Amino acid sequence: MFASSSRMSFLCLKSAKQTINIERAFRISSVDFLWGKKNQPPSSDEKSDNPIDRIKKINVIHKDVIIASKQFERVNKDKESYISLIDSFKKEGRAVQRQGQVEFIYGALRCLRDFNLHKDLEVYKALMDVFPKDRMVVRNFFQEAGTYYPKQQFCALALLEEMEYNNVIPDKAMEDLVISIFGKRSRVWQKIARQVYWFSKLKNANPFPLPEHLPDDALELAKIAIRRMSLDLQAQISIFSTAKIENCIDKTWIVSSQSPAQKDLLDNLQENKTVYVYGPFRVWLRSVSISYFVLRGPPYKSNLTTYEDDDDPFDVHNLPLKVYGGKSKSEALKDSYKIHQQQEGDVLALCATGTSSRDSVLSWIRILETLNPNLCKLQCIFTLKAPVYDVSVINQSIDDDESNAERCSKL
């Protein structure tokens, strides 16, 4: 009895080690498929006593993935062509067993961004539907502990991780699809259940939310970025055109932000003081970046005493009651730094231009001089860095210049 129990425990330990080795190998392989890293077959010097022969097949599966991805390179880069390739794979003679389904899904995932479908939930559901139903459902403890159909499960996990990376939240139909393919005792179901639980909670946790679909127009993106960076609720977002400025080279648009408090700070500067234009800096709106510039005053040196909010929230002794003459918290902390007054200099204005060039920033300063007369009496120094992107001079046609000028004149 003791010998049989010890032998059983030894076999369980051995199977657990084999499962860990399989999982590690499949994890590494799935990451390599998505990022295009080629796995070389094992050399003769390496150990050949792998616990399961299926691990060796992972090293040569990359060729099949490349062949599957080439199918998507021959068609038009639109959603209809992408879905039609998936449907044609399902309707082939191997539709019952779906041989090569893992390689096909990996190859399709590699081409998602080329088709601009990496944020489309319907495409992910179509790829998940490639797996056959009821064939790989985990039904007992041993199948769950041994990672039933590990190659298919890790392929589905790679698909869900691609959704997570692109901020695509699975819906109820996707959950039902996973249950019909792998069951509720699989790792794929654990992954999608956690995604649904946490994504629904964290979806609206951002205090500065972005639109669900960002516009393609650079002007609209610049307005969103400048509005998000303007902490003052009274900040006024204005749109200007450089076409109305004399001796202007770049005919483009300017999105400027300035609040009444910033105008007061600019008006209170003494004559011949120096202000600085810094930039371009980069702000990201998901996967899109916008360059912006900052107009700062001289370094701020304050003699005011700043206070820290060190009150114990659980201390109920000597509570200041405003209705009985006590000071409120905002009044007690009124001598702290204001929003626009920073140690490196007062933030006097923000802007984003269509070309992010030095000439467009100079046009922005000329526009601010008309709105802030005291700026004409100050010295303005441009400390501009090199552009954050490569700039090349090209010969544009006259029609392009006229169309650009017409757009700027409408602003």
Coordinates of C-alpha atoms in Angstrom, one line a residue:
M1 CA 0.0 0.0 0.0
F2 CA 2.8 2.3 0.9
A3 CA 4.7 1.5 -2.3
S4 CA 1.7 2.1 -4.5
S5 CA 1.0 5.5 -2.8
S6 CA 4.6 6.6 -3.1
R7 CA 4.6 5.5 -6.8
M8 CA 1.4 7.5 -7.4
S9 CA 2.9 10.6 -5.7
F10 CA 6.1 10.2 -7.8
L11 CA 4.0 10.0 -11.0
C12 CA 2.0 13.1 -10.1
L13 CA 5.2 15.0 -9.4
K14 CA 6.6 13.9 -12.7
S15 CA 3.5 14.9 -14.6
A16 CA 3.5 18.3 -12.8
K17 CA 7.1 18.9 -13.9
Q18 CA 6.2 18.0 -17.5
T19 CA 3.2 20.3 -17.4
I20 CA 5.4 23.2 -16.2
N21 CA 7.9 22.5 -19.0
I22 CA 5.2 22.4 -21.6
E23 CA 3.6 25.7 -20.4
R24 CA 7.0 27.4 -20.4
A25 CA 7.8 26.3 -23.9
F26 CA 4.3 27.3 -25.2
R27 CA 4.5 30.7 -23.5
I28 CA 7.8 31.5 -25.1
S29 CA 6.6 30.3 -28.5
S30 CA 3.4 32.3 -28.5
V31 CA 5.3 35.5 -27.7
D32 CA 7.8 34.8 -30.5
F33 CA 4.9 34.3 -33.0
L34 CA 3.4 37.7 -32.3
W35 CA 6.7 39.7 -32.4
G36 CA 8.1 37.9 -35.4
K37 CA 11.1 36.2 -33.7
K38 CA 12.1 33.0 -35.4
N39 CA 12.7 29.9 -33.3
Q40 CA 15.6 27.8 -34.5
P41 CA 15.3 24.0 -34.2
P42 CA 17.3 22.5 -31.4
S43 CA 20.9 21.6 -32.2
S44 CA 22.4 18.2 -31.8
D45 CA 24.4 19.3 -28.7
E46 CA 21.2 20.1 -26.7
K47 CA 19.6 17.5 -24.6
S48 CA 17.3 15.2 -26.5
D49 CA 15.5 13.7 -23.6
N50 CA 12.5 16.1 -23.5
P51 CA 9.6 14.8 -21.4
I52 CA 7.1 15.1 -24.2
D53 CA 7.8 15.1 -28.0
R54 CA 5.2 17.8 -28.6
I55 CA 7.7 20.4 -27.3
K56 CA 9.9 19.8 -30.3
K57 CA 7.1 20.7 -32.7
I58 CA 7.0 24.2 -31.3
N59 CA 10.5 25.0 -32.7
V60 CA 9.4 24.4 -36.3
I61 CA 5.9 25.8 -36.2
H62 CA 7.1 29.3 -37.1
K63 CA 7.3 28.4 -40.8
D64 CA 3.6 27.5 -40.9
V65 CA 2.8 30.8 -39.2
I66 CA 4.7 32.7 -41.9
I67 CA 2.8 30.8 -44.6
A68 CA -0.5 31.6 -43.0
S69 CA 0.4 35.3 -42.6
K70 CA 1.3 35.5 -46.3
Q71 CA -2.3 34.8 -47.2
F72 CA -3.3 38.1 -45.6
E73 CA -0.6 40.0 -47.5
R74 CA -2.1 39.1 -50.9
V75 CA -5.5 40.7 -50.3
N76 CA -6.8 44.2 -49.9
K77 CA -6.2 45.8 -46.5
D78 CA -9.8 46.1 -45.4
K79 CA -12.1 44.3 -42.9
E80 CA -14.2 42.5 -45.6
S81 CA -11.1 40.8 -47.0
Y82 CA -9.8 39.9 -43.6
I83 CA -13.1 38.3 -42.5
S84 CA -13.5 36.5 -45.9
L85 CA -10.1 34.8 -45.4
I86 CA -11.3 33.6 -41.9
D87 CA -14.5 32.3 -43.4
S88 CA -12.8 30.5 -46.2
F89 CA -10.5 28.8 -43.7
K90 CA -13.6 27.5 -41.9
K91 CA -15.3 26.3 -45.1
E92 CA -12.4 24.2 -46.3
G93 CA -12.4 20.4 -46.2
R94 CA -10.6 20.5 -42.9
A95 CA -13.4 22.4 -41.3
V96 CA -14.4 19.5 -38.9
Q97 CA -11.0 19.1 -37.3
R98 CA -9.5 22.4 -38.3
Q99 CA -5.9 21.3 -38.8
G100 CA -3.5 24.2 -38.7
Q101 CA -5.9 26.4 -36.7
V102 CA -3.2 27.5 -34.3
E103 CA -0.8 28.6 -37.1
F104 CA -3.6 30.3 -38.9
I105 CA -4.6 32.4 -35.8
Y106 CA -1.0 33.4 -35.1
G107 CA -0.6 34.4 -38.7
A108 CA -3.8 36.4 -38.6
L109 CA -2.7 38.2 -35.4
R110 CA 0.5 39.3 -37.0
C111 CA -1.4 41.1 -39.7
L112 CA -4.0 42.9 -37.5
R113 CA -2.3 46.2 -37.5
D114 CA -1.7 46.1 -41.2
F115 CA -5.4 46.0 -41.7
N116 CA -6.0 48.6 -38.9
L117 CA -8.3 46.1 -37.1
H118 CA -6.4 45.7 -33.8
K119 CA -9.2 47.5 -31.9
D120 CA -12.2 45.7 -33.6
L121 CA -13.9 43.2 -31.3
E122 CA -15.8 41.5 -34.1
V123 CA -12.5 40.4 -35.7
Y124 CA -11.2 38.9 -32.4
K125 CA -14.5 36.9 -32.1
A126 CA -14.1 35.7 -35.6
L127 CA -10.6 34.4 -34.9
M128 CA -11.7 32.8 -31.7
D129 CA -14.5 31.1 -33.6
V130 CA -11.9 29.2 -35.7
F131 CA -11.4 26.7 -32.9
P132 CA -13.8 23.7 -33.0
K133 CA -16.6 23.5 -30.5
D134 CA -17.0 20.9 -27.7
R135 CA -13.8 19.1 -28.7
M136 CA -11.4 20.8 -26.3
V137 CA -13.7 21.4 -23.4
V138 CA -12.0 20.7 -20.0
R139 CA -14.3 18.2 -18.2
N140 CA -12.4 16.8 -15.2
F141 CA -9.6 17.6 -12.7
F142 CA -6.9 15.7 -14.6
Q143 CA -7.5 17.6 -17.8
E144 CA -7.5 20.9 -15.9
A145 CA -4.2 20.0 -14.1
G146 CA -2.6 18.7 -17.3
T147 CA -3.5 21.7 -19.4
Y148 CA -5.8 20.0 -21.9
Y149 CA -4.9 20.9 -25.5
P150 CA -2.1 23.2 -24.4
K151 CA -1.2 24.5 -27.8
Q152 CA -4.7 25.7 -28.5
Q153 CA -5.2 27.1 -25.0
F154 CA -2.0 29.2 -25.2
C155 CA -3.0 30.4 -28.7
A156 CA -6.3 31.6 -27.3
L157 CA -4.5 33.2 -24.4
A158 CA -2.2 35.0 -26.9
L159 CA -5.3 36.3 -28.6
L160 CA -6.8 37.6 -25.4
E161 CA -3.5 39.2 -24.4
E162 CA -3.5 41.0 -27.8
M163 CA -7.0 42.3 -27.0
E164 CA -5.8 43.4 -23.6
Y165 CA -2.8 45.3 -25.1
N166 CA -5.1 47.1 -27.5
N167 CA -7.7 48.0 -24.8
V168 CA -10.4 45.8 -26.3
I169 CA -13.0 44.7 -23.7
P170 CA -14.6 41.3 -24.4
D171 CA -18.4 41.1 -24.3
K172 CA -20.9 38.4 -23.3
A173 CA -20.8 36.8 -26.8
M174 CA -17.0 36.4 -26.4
E175 CA -17.5 34.7 -23.0
D176 CA -20.0 32.3 -24.4
L177 CA -17.7 31.5 -27.3
V178 CA -14.8 30.6 -24.9
I179 CA -17.1 28.4 -22.8
S180 CA -18.3 26.5 -25.8
I181 CA -14.7 25.9 -27.0
F182 CA -12.7 25.4 -23.8
G183 CA -15.2 25.2 -20.9
K184 CA -15.2 27.0 -17.5
R185 CA -12.3 24.9 -16.1
S186 CA -9.7 26.1 -18.6
R187 CA -7.1 28.8 -18.3
V188 CA -8.7 30.7 -21.2
W189 CA -11.9 31.1 -19.2
Q190 CA -9.9 32.3 -16.2
K191 CA -8.2 34.9 -18.4
I192 CA -11.4 36.3 -20.0
A193 CA -13.3 36.3 -16.7
R194 CA -10.6 38.5 -15.1
Q195 CA -10.6 40.8 -18.1
V196 CA -14.3 41.3 -18.0
Y197 CA -14.2 41.9 -14.2
W198 CA -11.4 44.3 -14.1
F199 CA -11.9 46.1 -17.4
S200 CA -15.5 47.0 -16.5
K201 CA -14.2 48.5 -13.2
L202 CA -11.3 50.4 -14.5
K203 CA -12.9 51.6 -17.8
N204 CA -14.1 54.8 -16.2
A205 CA -11.4 55.2 -13.6
N206 CA -9.5 57.9 -15.5
P207 CA -10.4 61.4 -14.3
F208 CA -9.5 62.8 -17.7
P209 CA -11.3 60.5 -20.1
L210 CA -10.7 60.5 -23.8
P211 CA -13.3 59.9 -26.5
E212 CA -13.8 56.3 -27.4
H213 CA -12.8 57.0 -31.0
L214 CA -10.2 59.7 -31.5
P215 CA -10.6 61.9 -34.6
D216 CA -8.1 61.6 -37.4
D217 CA -7.8 65.3 -37.9
A218 CA -4.7 66.8 -36.3
L219 CA -6.5 70.0 -35.4
E220 CA -9.2 68.1 -33.4
L221 CA -6.5 66.1 -31.6
A222 CA -4.6 69.3 -30.7
K223 CA -7.8 70.8 -29.2
I224 CA -8.3 67.7 -27.1
A225 CA -4.6 67.6 -25.9
I226 CA -4.5 71.3 -25.0
R227 CA -7.8 71.1 -23.1
R228 CA -6.5 68.1 -21.1
M229 CA -3.3 70.0 -20.2
S230 CA -5.2 73.2 -19.1
L231 CA -5.7 72.7 -15.4
D232 CA -7.5 76.0 -15.0
L233 CA -11.2 75.6 -15.6
Q234 CA -11.4 79.2 -16.8
A235 CA -8.8 78.6 -19.5
Q236 CA -10.0 79.7 -23.0
I237 CA -9.1 77.5 -25.9
S238 CA -8.6 79.7 -29.1
I239 CA -7.9 78.7 -32.6
F240 CA -5.9 81.0 -34.9
S241 CA -4.7 81.0 -38.4
T242 CA -1.3 82.2 -39.4
A243 CA -2.5 83.2 -42.9
K244 CA -3.7 86.5 -41.5
I245 CA -0.3 87.4 -40.1
E246 CA 2.1 89.5 -42.2
N247 CA 5.4 88.0 -43.4
C248 CA 4.3 84.5 -42.2
I249 CA 6.0 81.6 -43.9
D250 CA 4.0 78.6 -42.5
K251 CA 0.3 78.8 -43.4
T252 CA -1.1 76.6 -40.6
W253 CA -3.4 76.7 -37.5
I254 CA -2.6 77.4 -33.9
V255 CA -4.5 76.1 -30.9
S256 CA -3.7 78.3 -27.9
S257 CA -4.8 78.1 -24.2
Q258 CA -4.7 81.0 -21.8
S259 CA -6.8 81.8 -18.7
P260 CA -7.6 85.1 -17.1
A261 CA -5.2 84.3 -14.2
Q262 CA -2.4 83.8 -16.7
K263 CA -3.2 87.1 -18.4
D264 CA -2.9 88.8 -15.0
L265 CA 0.4 87.2 -14.4
L266 CA 1.6 88.4 -17.8
D267 CA 0.3 91.9 -17.2
N268 CA 2.0 92.2 -13.8
L269 CA 5.5 91.5 -15.2
Q270 CA 7.8 94.5 -15.1
E271 CA 9.1 96.1 -18.3
N272 CA 12.2 94.4 -19.9
K273 CA 11.6 91.2 -18.0
T274 CA 12.4 88.0 -19.9
V275 CA 9.9 85.3 -20.9
Y276 CA 10.8 82.0 -22.4
V277 CA 9.3 79.8 -25.0
Y278 CA 10.0 76.1 -24.3
G279 CA 9.4 73.1 -26.5
P280 CA 8.4 71.2 -28.4
F281 CA 7.3 68.7 -25.8
R282 CA 5.2 65.6 -26.6
V283 CA 1.9 64.5 -25.1
W284 CA 0.3 61.2 -25.9
L285 CA -3.4 60.6 -26.6
R286 CA -3.3 56.8 -26.6
S287 CA -1.1 55.9 -29.6
V288 CA -1.1 59.4 -31.1
S289 CA 1.4 62.1 -30.0
I290 CA 0.9 65.9 -30.2
S291 CA 3.7 68.4 -29.9
Y292 CA 3.1 71.5 -27.8
F293 CA 5.0 74.6 -26.6
V294 CA 4.9 76.5 -23.3
L295 CA 5.4 80.2 -22.6
R296 CA 7.0 80.7 -19.2
G297 CA 7.9 83.6 -17.1
P298 CA 11.1 84.1 -15.1
P299 CA 11.8 81.6 -12.2
Y300 CA 9.3 82.2 -9.5
K301 CA 10.7 83.2 -6.1
S302 CA 8.0 83.6 -3.5
N303 CA 8.4 84.9 0.1
L304 CA 5.1 83.6 1.1
T305 CA 4.8 80.8 3.6
T306 CA 3.4 77.6 2.2
Y307 CA 1.3 75.3 4.3
E308 CA 0.9 71.6 4.2
D309 CA -2.4 69.8 4.8
D310 CA -1.2 67.7 7.7
D311 CA -4.5 67.5 9.5
D312 CA -5.4 64.2 11.0
P313 CA -8.7 63.2 9.4
F314 CA -9.6 61.2 12.6
D315 CA -8.9 64.1 15.0
V316 CA -12.3 65.5 16.0
H317 CA -10.9 68.0 18.7
N318 CA -11.1 71.7 18.0
L319 CA -12.9 71.5 14.7
P320 CA -13.0 74.8 12.8
L321 CA -16.6 75.6 11.9
K322 CA -17.0 78.1 9.2
V323 CA -20.5 79.0 10.2
Y324 CA -19.2 80.1 13.6
G325 CA -16.4 82.2 12.3
G326 CA -13.7 79.5 11.7
K327 CA -11.6 79.4 8.6
S328 CA -12.3 76.9 5.9
K329 CA -9.6 74.7 4.5
S330 CA -9.4 76.7 1.3
E331 CA -8.8 79.9 3.3
A332 CA -6.2 78.3 5.5
L333 CA -4.3 77.1 2.5
K334 CA -4.7 80.2 0.4
D335 CA -1.0 81.1 0.5
S336 CA 0.1 78.0 -1.2
Y337 CA 1.3 78.1 -4.8
K338 CA -1.2 78.7 -7.4
I339 CA -1.8 76.4 -10.4
H340 CA 0.3 78.5 -12.8
Q341 CA 3.0 79.6 -10.5
Q342 CA 5.8 77.0 -10.5
Q343 CA 9.3 77.2 -9.2
E344 CA 10.8 77.0 -12.7
G345 CA 8.6 79.8 -13.9
D346 CA 5.1 80.9 -14.3
V347 CA 3.1 79.1 -17.0
L348 CA 1.7 82.0 -19.1
A349 CA 0.3 80.1 -22.1
L350 CA 0.2 76.8 -24.0
C351 CA -0.1 76.2 -27.7
A352 CA 0.1 73.5 -30.4
T353 CA 0.7 74.3 -34.1
G354 CA 0.1 72.4 -37.2
T355 CA 3.7 72.2 -38.3
S356 CA 5.5 72.6 -34.9
S357 CA 8.0 74.9 -36.6
R358 CA 9.8 77.9 -35.3
D359 CA 8.0 80.2 -37.7
S360 CA 4.6 79.0 -36.4
V361 CA 5.6 79.6 -32.8
L362 CA 6.8 83.1 -33.7
S363 CA 3.4 83.7 -35.2
W364 CA 1.8 82.5 -31.9
I365 CA 3.8 85.1 -30.0
R366 CA 2.7 87.8 -32.4
I367 CA -0.9 86.8 -31.8
L368 CA -0.4 86.9 -28.0
E369 CA 1.0 90.4 -28.3
T370 CA -2.3 91.6 -29.6
L371 CA -4.2 90.0 -26.7
N372 CA -1.6 90.9 -24.0
P373 CA -0.2 94.4 -24.7
N374 CA 2.4 94.1 -21.9
L375 CA 4.1 91.2 -23.8
C376 CA 5.4 93.8 -26.3
K377 CA 7.4 95.4 -23.5
L378 CA 9.1 92.1 -22.5
Q379 CA 12.0 90.3 -23.9
C380 CA 11.1 86.9 -25.4
I381 CA 13.7 84.2 -25.8
F382 CA 13.1 81.1 -27.9
T383 CA 14.7 78.0 -26.3
L384 CA 13.4 75.6 -28.9
K385 CA 14.7 72.1 -29.3
A386 CA 14.9 70.2 -32.5
P387 CA 11.6 68.9 -33.7
V388 CA 10.5 65.5 -32.2
Y389 CA 10.1 64.1 -35.7
D390 CA 12.1 64.2 -38.9
V391 CA 11.5 67.2 -41.1
S392 CA 12.3 67.1 -44.8
V393 CA 11.7 69.9 -47.3
I394 CA 9.7 68.9 -50.3
N395 CA 8.5 70.8 -53.3
Q396 CA 4.7 71.1 -53.1
S397 CA 2.5 72.0 -56.0
I398 CA 0.7 75.3 -56.2
D399 CA -2.6 73.5 -55.8
D400 CA -1.5 72.1 -52.4
D401 CA -0.5 75.5 -51.2
E402 CA -3.8 77.0 -52.3
S403 CA -5.9 74.3 -50.6
N404 CA -3.9 74.7 -47.3
A405 CA -4.3 78.5 -47.5
E406 CA -8.1 78.1 -48.0
R407 CA -8.4 75.8 -45.0
C408 CA -6.5 78.3 -42.8
S409 CA -8.6 81.2 -44.0
K410 CA -11.7 79.4 -42.8
L411 CA -10.5 79.2 -39.2

